[in-house]
Amino acid sequence: MGYPKKKRPIESLILQDKILPGLLQDIRSFLKMENWYVEKGIPYRRGYLLHGPPGCGKSSLVKAISGELGYNICVVSLSQRITDDSVTQLLNQAPGKCVILLEDIDAAFGSREEKGGMGESKSNIAFGGQSESLLTFRGLLNALDGVASSDDGQIVFFTTNYPERLDPALIRPGRVDLKVRIDYPDDAQVGGMFDKFYDANDEKWEGVKEKFIQVVRGVKVKVSLAMIQGLLFLYRDDPREALEKAEEYFEEQFGNETKLPGEKLKF
């Protein structure tokens, strides 16, 4: 539930323009302002919410940022079995110069309206036909506020696929200072993923990347970077085969909802 992760090279990220530079600039500015925080009596910590569709690189971004900063990363998955005491212990034990990542925070809690009040809101898991009360909403807020009251310069990331499900109290300023959407890939990202697998300067692949981007753009249901990576990995030795199999691959993922306009591309 809380453990260090291997660092990811920042060069391996394929993100939309300005997302990574903007985040790094904000974090580096924060790290230079410790004295300012102390003078103003403001808890020295920074919180970020990364939200958007699954498979678009939220957790990968956090790992890469921690590596770029030379920080350890501690992961707390709230979709796993966890209690008030254990989440408090995990967050309190996180070392200084550490990035804390709370993954899929929506998996633990939605809104208080749905859950019946902050004090009663619980994340429950059934064992042997019985429902066991685990993490409470109030317990999570108390644990986060414990991090906020520390002076270790903690950097906390939350990720969610469904930001609309989050209680406003969970992501208010002071707990979450900056919200960033990590969206479905644009054409540049699709091309960047293609270049990650194949040599763009190889003459025998001339024009294939542009046609691949066209195919992905033509899919009516949005596809994630993870899905594109999965396709290219399957056909990593021949991009033409990846192109020919793309329609079939995406149809398998989405069923009959996915239809590419026009005829299949022929070679």
PDB file of C-alpha atoms in Angstrom:
ATOM      1  CA  MET A   1       0.000   0.000   0.000  1.00  0.00           C
ATOM      2  CA  GLY A   2       2.962   2.264   0.534  1.00  0.00           C
ATOM      3  CA  TYR A   3       6.237   1.449  -1.162  1.00  0.00           C
ATOM      4  CA  PRO A   4       9.001   3.029  -3.215  1.00  0.00           C
ATOM      5  CA  LYS A   5       8.776   2.762  -6.978  1.00  0.00           C
ATOM      6  CA  LYS A   6      11.516   2.642  -9.579  1.00  0.00           C
ATOM      7  CA  LYS A   7      12.227   6.005 -11.123  1.00  0.00           C
ATOM      8  CA  ARG A   8      11.185   6.551 -14.723  1.00  0.00           C
ATOM      9  CA  PRO A   9      13.309   8.592 -17.176  1.00  0.00           C
ATOM     10  CA  ILE A  10      11.544  11.836 -17.941  1.00  0.00           C
ATOM     11  CA  GLU A  11      12.526  11.493 -21.598  1.00  0.00           C
ATOM     12  CA  SER A  12      10.260   8.454 -21.853  1.00  0.00           C
ATOM     13  CA  LEU A  13       7.116  10.537 -21.305  1.00  0.00           C
ATOM     14  CA  ILE A  14       4.856  11.377 -24.224  1.00  0.00           C
ATOM     15  CA  LEU A  15       2.643  14.227 -23.035  1.00  0.00           C
ATOM     16  CA  GLN A  16       0.808  17.139 -24.527  1.00  0.00           C
ATOM     17  CA  ASP A  17       2.868  20.319 -24.762  1.00  0.00           C
ATOM     18  CA  LYS A  18       3.339  22.464 -21.655  1.00  0.00           C
ATOM     19  CA  ILE A  19       2.050  19.913 -19.127  1.00  0.00           C
ATOM     20  CA  LEU A  20       5.449  18.633 -18.001  1.00  0.00           C
ATOM     21  CA  PRO A  21       7.300  21.990 -18.138  1.00  0.00           C
ATOM     22  CA  GLY A  22       4.464  23.667 -16.249  1.00  0.00           C
ATOM     23  CA  LEU A  23       4.433  21.066 -13.482  1.00  0.00           C
ATOM     24  CA  LEU A  24       8.207  21.033 -13.096  1.00  0.00           C
ATOM     25  CA  GLN A  25       8.317  24.818 -12.967  1.00  0.00           C
ATOM     26  CA  ASP A  26       5.674  24.885 -10.236  1.00  0.00           C
ATOM     27  CA  ILE A  27       7.422  22.204  -8.168  1.00  0.00           C
ATOM     28  CA  ARG A  28      10.874  23.768  -8.501  1.00  0.00           C
ATOM     29  CA  SER A  29       9.468  27.140  -7.522  1.00  0.00           C
ATOM     30  CA  PHE A  30       7.893  25.517  -4.452  1.00  0.00           C
ATOM     31  CA  LEU A  31      11.175  23.866  -3.456  1.00  0.00           C
ATOM     32  CA  LYS A  32      12.923  27.254  -3.457  1.00  0.00           C
ATOM     33  CA  MET A  33      10.326  28.860  -1.184  1.00  0.00           C
ATOM     34  CA  GLU A  34      10.800  27.043   2.122  1.00  0.00           C
ATOM     35  CA  ASN A  35      11.840  30.194   3.993  1.00  0.00           C
ATOM     36  CA  TRP A  36       8.873  32.080   2.565  1.00  0.00           C
ATOM     37  CA  TYR A  37       6.461  29.396   3.786  1.00  0.00           C
ATOM     38  CA  VAL A  38       8.027  29.470   7.247  1.00  0.00           C
ATOM     39  CA  GLU A  39       7.882  33.269   7.454  1.00  0.00           C
ATOM     40  CA  LYS A  40       4.223  33.299   6.432  1.00  0.00           C
ATOM     41  CA  GLY A  41       3.286  30.450   8.756  1.00  0.00           C
ATOM     42  CA  ILE A  42       1.996  28.339   5.871  1.00  0.00           C
ATOM     43  CA  PRO A  43       2.534  24.550   5.962  1.00  0.00           C
ATOM     44  CA  TYR A  44       5.386  23.724   3.613  1.00  0.00           C
ATOM     45  CA  ARG A  45       3.788  21.189   1.282  1.00  0.00           C
ATOM     46  CA  ARG A  46       2.285  21.147  -2.209  1.00  0.00           C
ATOM     47  CA  GLY A  47      -0.609  19.081  -3.543  1.00  0.00           C
ATOM     48  CA  TYR A  48      -1.501  18.188  -7.130  1.00  0.00           C
ATOM     49  CA  LEU A  49      -4.513  16.455  -8.667  1.00  0.00           C
ATOM     50  CA  LEU A  50      -3.910  14.649 -11.962  1.00  0.00           C
ATOM     51  CA  HIS A  51      -7.194  13.698 -13.564  1.00  0.00           C
ATOM     52  CA  GLY A  52      -8.301  12.266 -16.871  1.00  0.00           C
ATOM     53  CA  PRO A  53      -9.038   9.015 -18.701  1.00  0.00           C
ATOM     54  CA  PRO A  54      -7.291   5.789 -17.670  1.00  0.00           C
ATOM     55  CA  GLY A  55      -4.144   4.775 -19.493  1.00  0.00           C
ATOM     56  CA  CYS A  56      -3.065   8.298 -20.440  1.00  0.00           C
ATOM     57  CA  GLY A  57       0.017   8.549 -18.207  1.00  0.00           C
ATOM     58  CA  LYS A  58      -0.948  10.056 -14.852  1.00  0.00           C
ATOM     59  CA  SER A  59       1.048   7.671 -12.645  1.00  0.00           C
ATOM     60  CA  SER A  60       3.896   7.535 -15.166  1.00  0.00           C
ATOM     61  CA  LEU A  61       4.145  11.309 -15.005  1.00  0.00           C
ATOM     62  CA  VAL A  62       4.507  11.256 -11.218  1.00  0.00           C
ATOM     63  CA  LYS A  63       7.219   8.587 -11.384  1.00  0.00           C
ATOM     64  CA  ALA A  64       9.132  10.566 -13.984  1.00  0.00           C
ATOM     65  CA  ILE A  65       8.894  13.796 -11.999  1.00  0.00           C
ATOM     66  CA  SER A  66      10.189  12.097  -8.849  1.00  0.00           C
ATOM     67  CA  GLY A  67      13.124  10.739 -10.832  1.00  0.00           C
ATOM     68  CA  GLU A  68      13.873  14.149 -12.322  1.00  0.00           C
ATOM     69  CA  LEU A  69      13.899  15.696  -8.847  1.00  0.00           C
ATOM     70  CA  GLY A  70      15.986  12.873  -7.390  1.00  0.00           C
ATOM     71  CA  TYR A  71      13.208  12.116  -4.899  1.00  0.00           C
ATOM     72  CA  ASN A  72      11.908   8.804  -3.649  1.00  0.00           C
ATOM     73  CA  ILE A  73       8.297   8.013  -4.447  1.00  0.00           C
ATOM     74  CA  CYS A  74       5.887   6.383  -2.011  1.00  0.00           C
ATOM     75  CA  VAL A  75       2.640   4.982  -3.388  1.00  0.00           C
ATOM     76  CA  VAL A  76      -0.589   4.572  -1.441  1.00  0.00           C
ATOM     77  CA  SER A  77      -3.300   2.764  -3.386  1.00  0.00           C
ATOM     78  CA  LEU A  78      -6.664   3.560  -1.846  1.00  0.00           C
ATOM     79  CA  SER A  79      -8.325   0.848  -3.907  1.00  0.00           C
ATOM     80  CA  GLN A  80      -6.532  -1.735  -1.730  1.00  0.00           C
ATOM     81  CA  ARG A  81      -7.479  -2.805   1.789  1.00  0.00           C
ATOM     82  CA  ILE A  82      -6.491   0.055   4.074  1.00  0.00           C
ATOM     83  CA  THR A  83      -7.665   1.551   7.381  1.00  0.00           C
ATOM     84  CA  ASP A  84      -7.604   4.977   9.019  1.00  0.00           C
ATOM     85  CA  ASP A  85      -4.645   3.985  11.183  1.00  0.00           C
ATOM     86  CA  SER A  86      -2.654   2.435   8.360  1.00  0.00           C
ATOM     87  CA  VAL A  87      -3.034   5.380   5.967  1.00  0.00           C
ATOM     88  CA  THR A  88      -2.012   7.770   8.744  1.00  0.00           C
ATOM     89  CA  GLN A  89       1.007   5.617   9.557  1.00  0.00           C
ATOM     90  CA  LEU A  90       2.020   5.339   5.910  1.00  0.00           C
ATOM     91  CA  LEU A  91       1.836   9.073   5.288  1.00  0.00           C
ATOM     92  CA  ASN A  92       3.603   9.952   8.536  1.00  0.00           C
ATOM     93  CA  GLN A  93       6.438   7.526   7.787  1.00  0.00           C
ATOM     94  CA  ALA A  94       7.118   8.978   4.346  1.00  0.00           C
ATOM     95  CA  PRO A  95      10.642  10.443   4.390  1.00  0.00           C
ATOM     96  CA  GLY A  96      11.540  14.004   3.542  1.00  0.00           C
ATOM     97  CA  LYS A  97      12.354  14.756  -0.083  1.00  0.00           C
ATOM     98  CA  CYS A  98       9.688  12.298  -1.085  1.00  0.00           C
ATOM     99  CA  VAL A  99       6.832  12.364  -3.574  1.00  0.00           C
ATOM    100  CA  ILE A 100       3.658  10.802  -2.164  1.00  0.00           C
ATOM    101  CA  LEU A 101       1.313   9.332  -4.765  1.00  0.00           C
ATOM    102  CA  LEU A 102      -2.265   8.479  -3.796  1.00  0.00           C
ATOM    103  CA  GLU A 103      -3.568   6.514  -6.765  1.00  0.00           C
ATOM    104  CA  ASP A 104      -7.201   6.254  -7.875  1.00  0.00           C
ATOM    105  CA  ILE A 105      -8.501   8.282  -4.982  1.00  0.00           C
ATOM    106  CA  ASP A 106     -12.024   8.071  -6.398  1.00  0.00           C
ATOM    107  CA  ALA A 107     -11.941   4.314  -5.726  1.00  0.00           C
ATOM    108  CA  ALA A 108     -12.112   5.007  -2.004  1.00  0.00           C
ATOM    109  CA  PHE A 109     -14.613   7.837  -1.884  1.00  0.00           C
ATOM    110  CA  GLY A 110     -17.088   9.716  -3.989  1.00  0.00           C
ATOM    111  CA  SER A 111     -19.079  12.683  -2.765  1.00  0.00           C
ATOM    112  CA  ARG A 112     -20.498  12.993   0.732  1.00  0.00           C
ATOM    113  CA  GLU A 113     -23.959  13.232  -0.766  1.00  0.00           C
ATOM    114  CA  GLU A 114     -23.511   9.715  -2.135  1.00  0.00           C
ATOM    115  CA  LYS A 115     -21.824   8.363   0.997  1.00  0.00           C
ATOM    116  CA  GLY A 116     -24.037   9.846   3.690  1.00  0.00           C
ATOM    117  CA  GLY A 117     -21.833  12.435   5.382  1.00  0.00           C
ATOM    118  CA  MET A 118     -18.142  12.967   5.978  1.00  0.00           C
ATOM    119  CA  GLY A 119     -18.020  11.297   9.368  1.00  0.00           C
ATOM    120  CA  GLU A 120     -19.794   8.173   8.173  1.00  0.00           C
ATOM    121  CA  SER A 121     -18.247   7.801   4.743  1.00  0.00           C
ATOM    122  CA  LYS A 122     -16.317   4.552   4.506  1.00  0.00           C
ATOM    123  CA  SER A 123     -14.570   2.442   1.935  1.00  0.00           C
ATOM    124  CA  ASN A 124     -15.870  -1.104   2.362  1.00  0.00           C
ATOM    125  CA  ILE A 125     -14.608  -4.452   1.094  1.00  0.00           C
ATOM    126  CA  ALA A 126     -16.545  -7.680   1.469  1.00  0.00           C
ATOM    127  CA  PHE A 127     -14.846 -10.747   2.921  1.00  0.00           C
ATOM    128  CA  GLY A 128     -16.694 -14.057   3.280  1.00  0.00           C
ATOM    129  CA  GLY A 129     -20.026 -12.394   2.601  1.00  0.00           C
ATOM    130  CA  GLN A 130     -19.467  -9.685   5.231  1.00  0.00           C
ATOM    131  CA  SER A 131     -18.626  -6.064   4.609  1.00  0.00           C
ATOM    132  CA  GLU A 132     -15.622  -4.786   6.542  1.00  0.00           C
ATOM    133  CA  SER A 133     -15.389  -1.053   7.277  1.00  0.00           C
ATOM    134  CA  LEU A 134     -11.990   0.244   6.329  1.00  0.00           C
ATOM    135  CA  LEU A 135     -10.869   3.774   5.565  1.00  0.00           C
ATOM    136  CA  THR A 136     -13.243   6.569   6.586  1.00  0.00           C
ATOM    137  CA  PHE A 137     -13.456   9.877   4.805  1.00  0.00           C
ATOM    138  CA  ARG A 138     -12.669  11.762   7.993  1.00  0.00           C
ATOM    139  CA  GLY A 139      -9.712   9.459   8.613  1.00  0.00           C
ATOM    140  CA  LEU A 140      -8.282  10.218   5.180  1.00  0.00           C
ATOM    141  CA  LEU A 141      -8.708  13.964   5.645  1.00  0.00           C
ATOM    142  CA  ASN A 142      -7.018  13.797   9.043  1.00  0.00           C
ATOM    143  CA  ALA A 143      -4.110  11.852   7.548  1.00  0.00           C
ATOM    144  CA  LEU A 144      -3.732  14.378   4.729  1.00  0.00           C
ATOM    145  CA  ASP A 145      -3.889  17.271   7.165  1.00  0.00           C
ATOM    146  CA  GLY A 146      -1.140  15.579   9.156  1.00  0.00           C
ATOM    147  CA  VAL A 147       1.043  15.706   6.056  1.00  0.00           C
ATOM    148  CA  ALA A 148      -0.004  19.307   5.505  1.00  0.00           C
ATOM    149  CA  SER A 149       1.096  20.280   9.017  1.00  0.00           C
ATOM    150  CA  SER A 150       4.607  18.910   8.515  1.00  0.00           C
ATOM    151  CA  ASP A 151       7.504  21.117   7.468  1.00  0.00           C
ATOM    152  CA  ASP A 152       9.301  18.528   5.339  1.00  0.00           C
ATOM    153  CA  GLY A 153       8.366  20.001   1.962  1.00  0.00           C
ATOM    154  CA  GLN A 154       6.154  17.073   1.036  1.00  0.00           C
ATOM    155  CA  ILE A 155       4.911  16.856  -2.541  1.00  0.00           C
ATOM    156  CA  VAL A 156       1.604  14.994  -2.775  1.00  0.00           C
ATOM    157  CA  PHE A 157      -0.023  13.791  -5.988  1.00  0.00           C
ATOM    158  CA  PHE A 158      -3.567  12.461  -6.265  1.00  0.00           C
ATOM    159  CA  THR A 159      -4.747  10.656  -9.387  1.00  0.00           C
ATOM    160  CA  THR A 160      -8.297   9.974 -10.488  1.00  0.00           C
ATOM    161  CA  ASN A 161     -10.161   8.965 -13.620  1.00  0.00           C
ATOM    162  CA  TYR A 162     -13.331  10.594 -12.311  1.00  0.00           C
ATOM    163  CA  PRO A 163     -12.733  14.035 -10.746  1.00  0.00           C
ATOM    164  CA  GLU A 164     -16.466  14.718 -10.673  1.00  0.00           C
ATOM    165  CA  ARG A 165     -16.831  11.962  -8.067  1.00  0.00           C
ATOM    166  CA  LEU A 166     -14.482  13.605  -5.587  1.00  0.00           C
ATOM    167  CA  ASP A 167     -15.800  15.416  -2.562  1.00  0.00           C
ATOM    168  CA  PRO A 168     -14.912  19.144  -2.666  1.00  0.00           C
ATOM    169  CA  ALA A 169     -13.483  18.865   0.853  1.00  0.00           C
ATOM    170  CA  LEU A 170     -10.893  16.399  -0.408  1.00  0.00           C
ATOM    171  CA  ILE A 171      -9.541  18.654  -3.148  1.00  0.00           C
ATOM    172  CA  ARG A 172      -9.954  22.092  -1.606  1.00  0.00           C
ATOM    173  CA  PRO A 173      -7.009  24.558  -1.708  1.00  0.00           C
ATOM    174  CA  GLY A 174      -4.456  23.569   0.896  1.00  0.00           C
ATOM    175  CA  ARG A 175      -4.928  19.898   0.082  1.00  0.00           C
ATOM    176  CA  VAL A 176      -4.847  20.295  -3.692  1.00  0.00           C
ATOM    177  CA  ASP A 177      -3.080  23.407  -4.972  1.00  0.00           C
ATOM    178  CA  LEU A 178      -3.018  22.641  -8.694  1.00  0.00           C
ATOM    179  CA  LYS A 179      -5.261  20.502 -10.910  1.00  0.00           C
ATOM    180  CA  VAL A 180      -3.984  19.142 -14.228  1.00  0.00           C
ATOM    181  CA  ARG A 181      -5.945  17.159 -16.807  1.00  0.00           C
ATOM    182  CA  ILE A 182      -4.052  14.384 -18.595  1.00  0.00           C
ATOM    183  CA  ASP A 183      -6.213  13.811 -21.649  1.00  0.00           C
ATOM    184  CA  TYR A 184      -6.441  11.386 -24.530  1.00  0.00           C
ATOM    185  CA  PRO A 185      -3.442  11.695 -26.879  1.00  0.00           C
ATOM    186  CA  ASP A 186      -3.355  14.213 -29.699  1.00  0.00           C
ATOM    187  CA  ASP A 187      -1.725  13.569 -33.080  1.00  0.00           C
ATOM    188  CA  ALA A 188       1.713  14.623 -31.837  1.00  0.00           C
ATOM    189  CA  GLN A 189       1.546  12.114 -28.988  1.00  0.00           C
ATOM    190  CA  VAL A 190       0.401   9.317 -31.295  1.00  0.00           C
ATOM    191  CA  GLY A 191       3.329  10.125 -33.572  1.00  0.00           C
ATOM    192  CA  GLY A 192       5.667  10.244 -30.590  1.00  0.00           C
ATOM    193  CA  MET A 193       4.543   6.791 -29.486  1.00  0.00           C
ATOM    194  CA  PHE A 194       5.100   5.509 -33.026  1.00  0.00           C
ATOM    195  CA  ASP A 195       8.633   6.949 -33.037  1.00  0.00           C
ATOM    196  CA  LYS A 196       9.300   5.236 -29.711  1.00  0.00           C
ATOM    197  CA  PHE A 197       8.929   1.849 -31.390  1.00  0.00           C
ATOM    198  CA  TYR A 198      10.213   2.445 -34.913  1.00  0.00           C
ATOM    199  CA  ASP A 199      13.018   4.304 -36.662  1.00  0.00           C
ATOM    200  CA  ALA A 200      11.367   7.291 -38.303  1.00  0.00           C
ATOM    201  CA  ASN A 201      14.364   7.706 -40.628  1.00  0.00           C
ATOM    202  CA  ASP A 202      14.033   4.211 -42.082  1.00  0.00           C
ATOM    203  CA  GLU A 203      12.966   4.736 -45.704  1.00  0.00           C
ATOM    204  CA  LYS A 204      10.989   1.498 -45.830  1.00  0.00           C
ATOM    205  CA  TRP A 205       8.602   2.911 -43.211  1.00  0.00           C
ATOM    206  CA  GLU A 206       8.077   6.163 -45.114  1.00  0.00           C
ATOM    207  CA  GLY A 207       4.544   7.480 -44.732  1.00  0.00           C
ATOM    208  CA  VAL A 208       3.469   4.751 -42.315  1.00  0.00           C
ATOM    209  CA  LYS A 209       3.472   7.022 -39.267  1.00  0.00           C
ATOM    210  CA  GLU A 210       1.207   9.581 -40.928  1.00  0.00           C
ATOM    211  CA  LYS A 211      -1.232   6.850 -41.954  1.00  0.00           C
ATOM    212  CA  PHE A 212      -1.156   5.377 -38.453  1.00  0.00           C
ATOM    213  CA  ILE A 213      -2.019   8.768 -36.953  1.00  0.00           C
ATOM    214  CA  GLN A 214      -4.877   9.015 -39.447  1.00  0.00           C
ATOM    215  CA  VAL A 215      -6.225   5.615 -38.390  1.00  0.00           C
ATOM    216  CA  VAL A 216      -6.087   6.450 -34.679  1.00  0.00           C
ATOM    217  CA  ARG A 217      -7.744   9.808 -35.309  1.00  0.00           C
ATOM    218  CA  GLY A 218     -10.527   8.031 -37.180  1.00  0.00           C
ATOM    219  CA  VAL A 219     -11.507   5.831 -34.263  1.00  0.00           C
ATOM    220  CA  LYS A 220     -14.815   7.140 -32.918  1.00  0.00           C
ATOM    221  CA  VAL A 221     -14.136   5.945 -29.385  1.00  0.00           C
ATOM    222  CA  LYS A 222     -11.154   7.673 -27.817  1.00  0.00           C
ATOM    223  CA  VAL A 223      -8.085   5.492 -27.353  1.00  0.00           C
ATOM    224  CA  SER A 224      -5.466   5.934 -24.654  1.00  0.00           C
ATOM    225  CA  LEU A 225      -1.693   5.996 -24.992  1.00  0.00           C
ATOM    226  CA  ALA A 226      -1.565   2.689 -23.128  1.00  0.00           C
ATOM    227  CA  MET A 227      -3.801   1.104 -25.741  1.00  0.00           C
ATOM    228  CA  ILE A 228      -1.717   2.479 -28.609  1.00  0.00           C
ATOM    229  CA  GLN A 229       1.433   1.234 -26.903  1.00  0.00           C
ATOM    230  CA  GLY A 230      -0.142  -2.205 -26.538  1.00  0.00           C
ATOM    231  CA  LEU A 231      -0.867  -2.372 -30.262  1.00  0.00           C
ATOM    232  CA  LEU A 232       2.598  -1.208 -31.296  1.00  0.00           C
ATOM    233  CA  PHE A 233       4.251  -3.626 -28.893  1.00  0.00           C
ATOM    234  CA  LEU A 234       2.409  -6.539 -30.480  1.00  0.00           C
ATOM    235  CA  TYR A 235       3.784  -5.574 -33.891  1.00  0.00           C
ATOM    236  CA  ARG A 236       7.026  -3.950 -32.794  1.00  0.00           C
ATOM    237  CA  ASP A 237       9.018  -5.493 -35.645  1.00  0.00           C
ATOM    238  CA  ASP A 238       6.813  -4.189 -38.459  1.00  0.00           C
ATOM    239  CA  PRO A 239       4.804  -0.944 -38.261  1.00  0.00           C
ATOM    240  CA  ARG A 240       2.946  -1.828 -41.451  1.00  0.00           C
ATOM    241  CA  GLU A 241       1.491  -4.840 -39.692  1.00  0.00           C
ATOM    242  CA  ALA A 242       0.490  -2.640 -36.754  1.00  0.00           C
ATOM    243  CA  LEU A 243      -1.264  -0.359 -39.209  1.00  0.00           C
ATOM    244  CA  GLU A 244      -3.072  -3.205 -40.919  1.00  0.00           C
ATOM    245  CA  LYS A 245      -4.172  -4.707 -37.595  1.00  0.00           C
ATOM    246  CA  ALA A 246      -5.153  -1.422 -35.928  1.00  0.00           C
ATOM    247  CA  GLU A 247      -8.836  -1.525 -36.826  1.00  0.00           C
ATOM    248  CA  GLU A 248      -9.199  -5.123 -35.657  1.00  0.00           C
ATOM    249  CA  TYR A 249      -7.258  -4.398 -32.471  1.00  0.00           C
ATOM    250  CA  PHE A 250      -9.368  -1.408 -31.466  1.00  0.00           C
ATOM    251  CA  GLU A 251     -12.590  -3.234 -32.303  1.00  0.00           C
ATOM    252  CA  GLU A 252     -11.529  -6.006 -29.934  1.00  0.00           C
ATOM    253  CA  GLN A 253     -10.974  -3.413 -27.216  1.00  0.00           C
ATOM    254  CA  PHE A 254     -14.221  -1.531 -27.692  1.00  0.00           C
ATOM    255  CA  GLY A 255     -16.492  -3.997 -29.479  1.00  0.00           C
ATOM    256  CA  ASN A 256     -18.751  -2.818 -32.246  1.00  0.00           C
ATOM    257  CA  GLU A 257     -18.734   0.783 -30.997  1.00  0.00           C
ATOM    258  CA  THR A 258     -15.423   1.366 -32.771  1.00  0.00           C
ATOM    259  CA  LYS A 259     -15.786   1.944 -36.484  1.00  0.00           C
ATOM    260  CA  LEU A 260     -13.155   3.454 -38.725  1.00  0.00           C
ATOM    261  CA  PRO A 261     -14.655   5.579 -41.521  1.00  0.00           C
ATOM    262  CA  GLY A 262     -14.246   4.438 -45.095  1.00  0.00           C
ATOM    263  CA  GLU A 263     -12.404   1.410 -46.325  1.00  0.00           C
ATOM    264  CA  LYS A 264      -9.422  -0.222 -44.724  1.00  0.00           C
ATOM    265  CA  LEU A 265      -6.118   1.230 -45.852  1.00  0.00           C
ATOM    266  CA  LYS A 266      -4.523  -1.015 -48.443  1.00  0.00           C
ATOM    267  CA  PHE A 267      -0.813  -1.553 -49.058  1.00  0.00           C
TER     268      PHE A 267
END
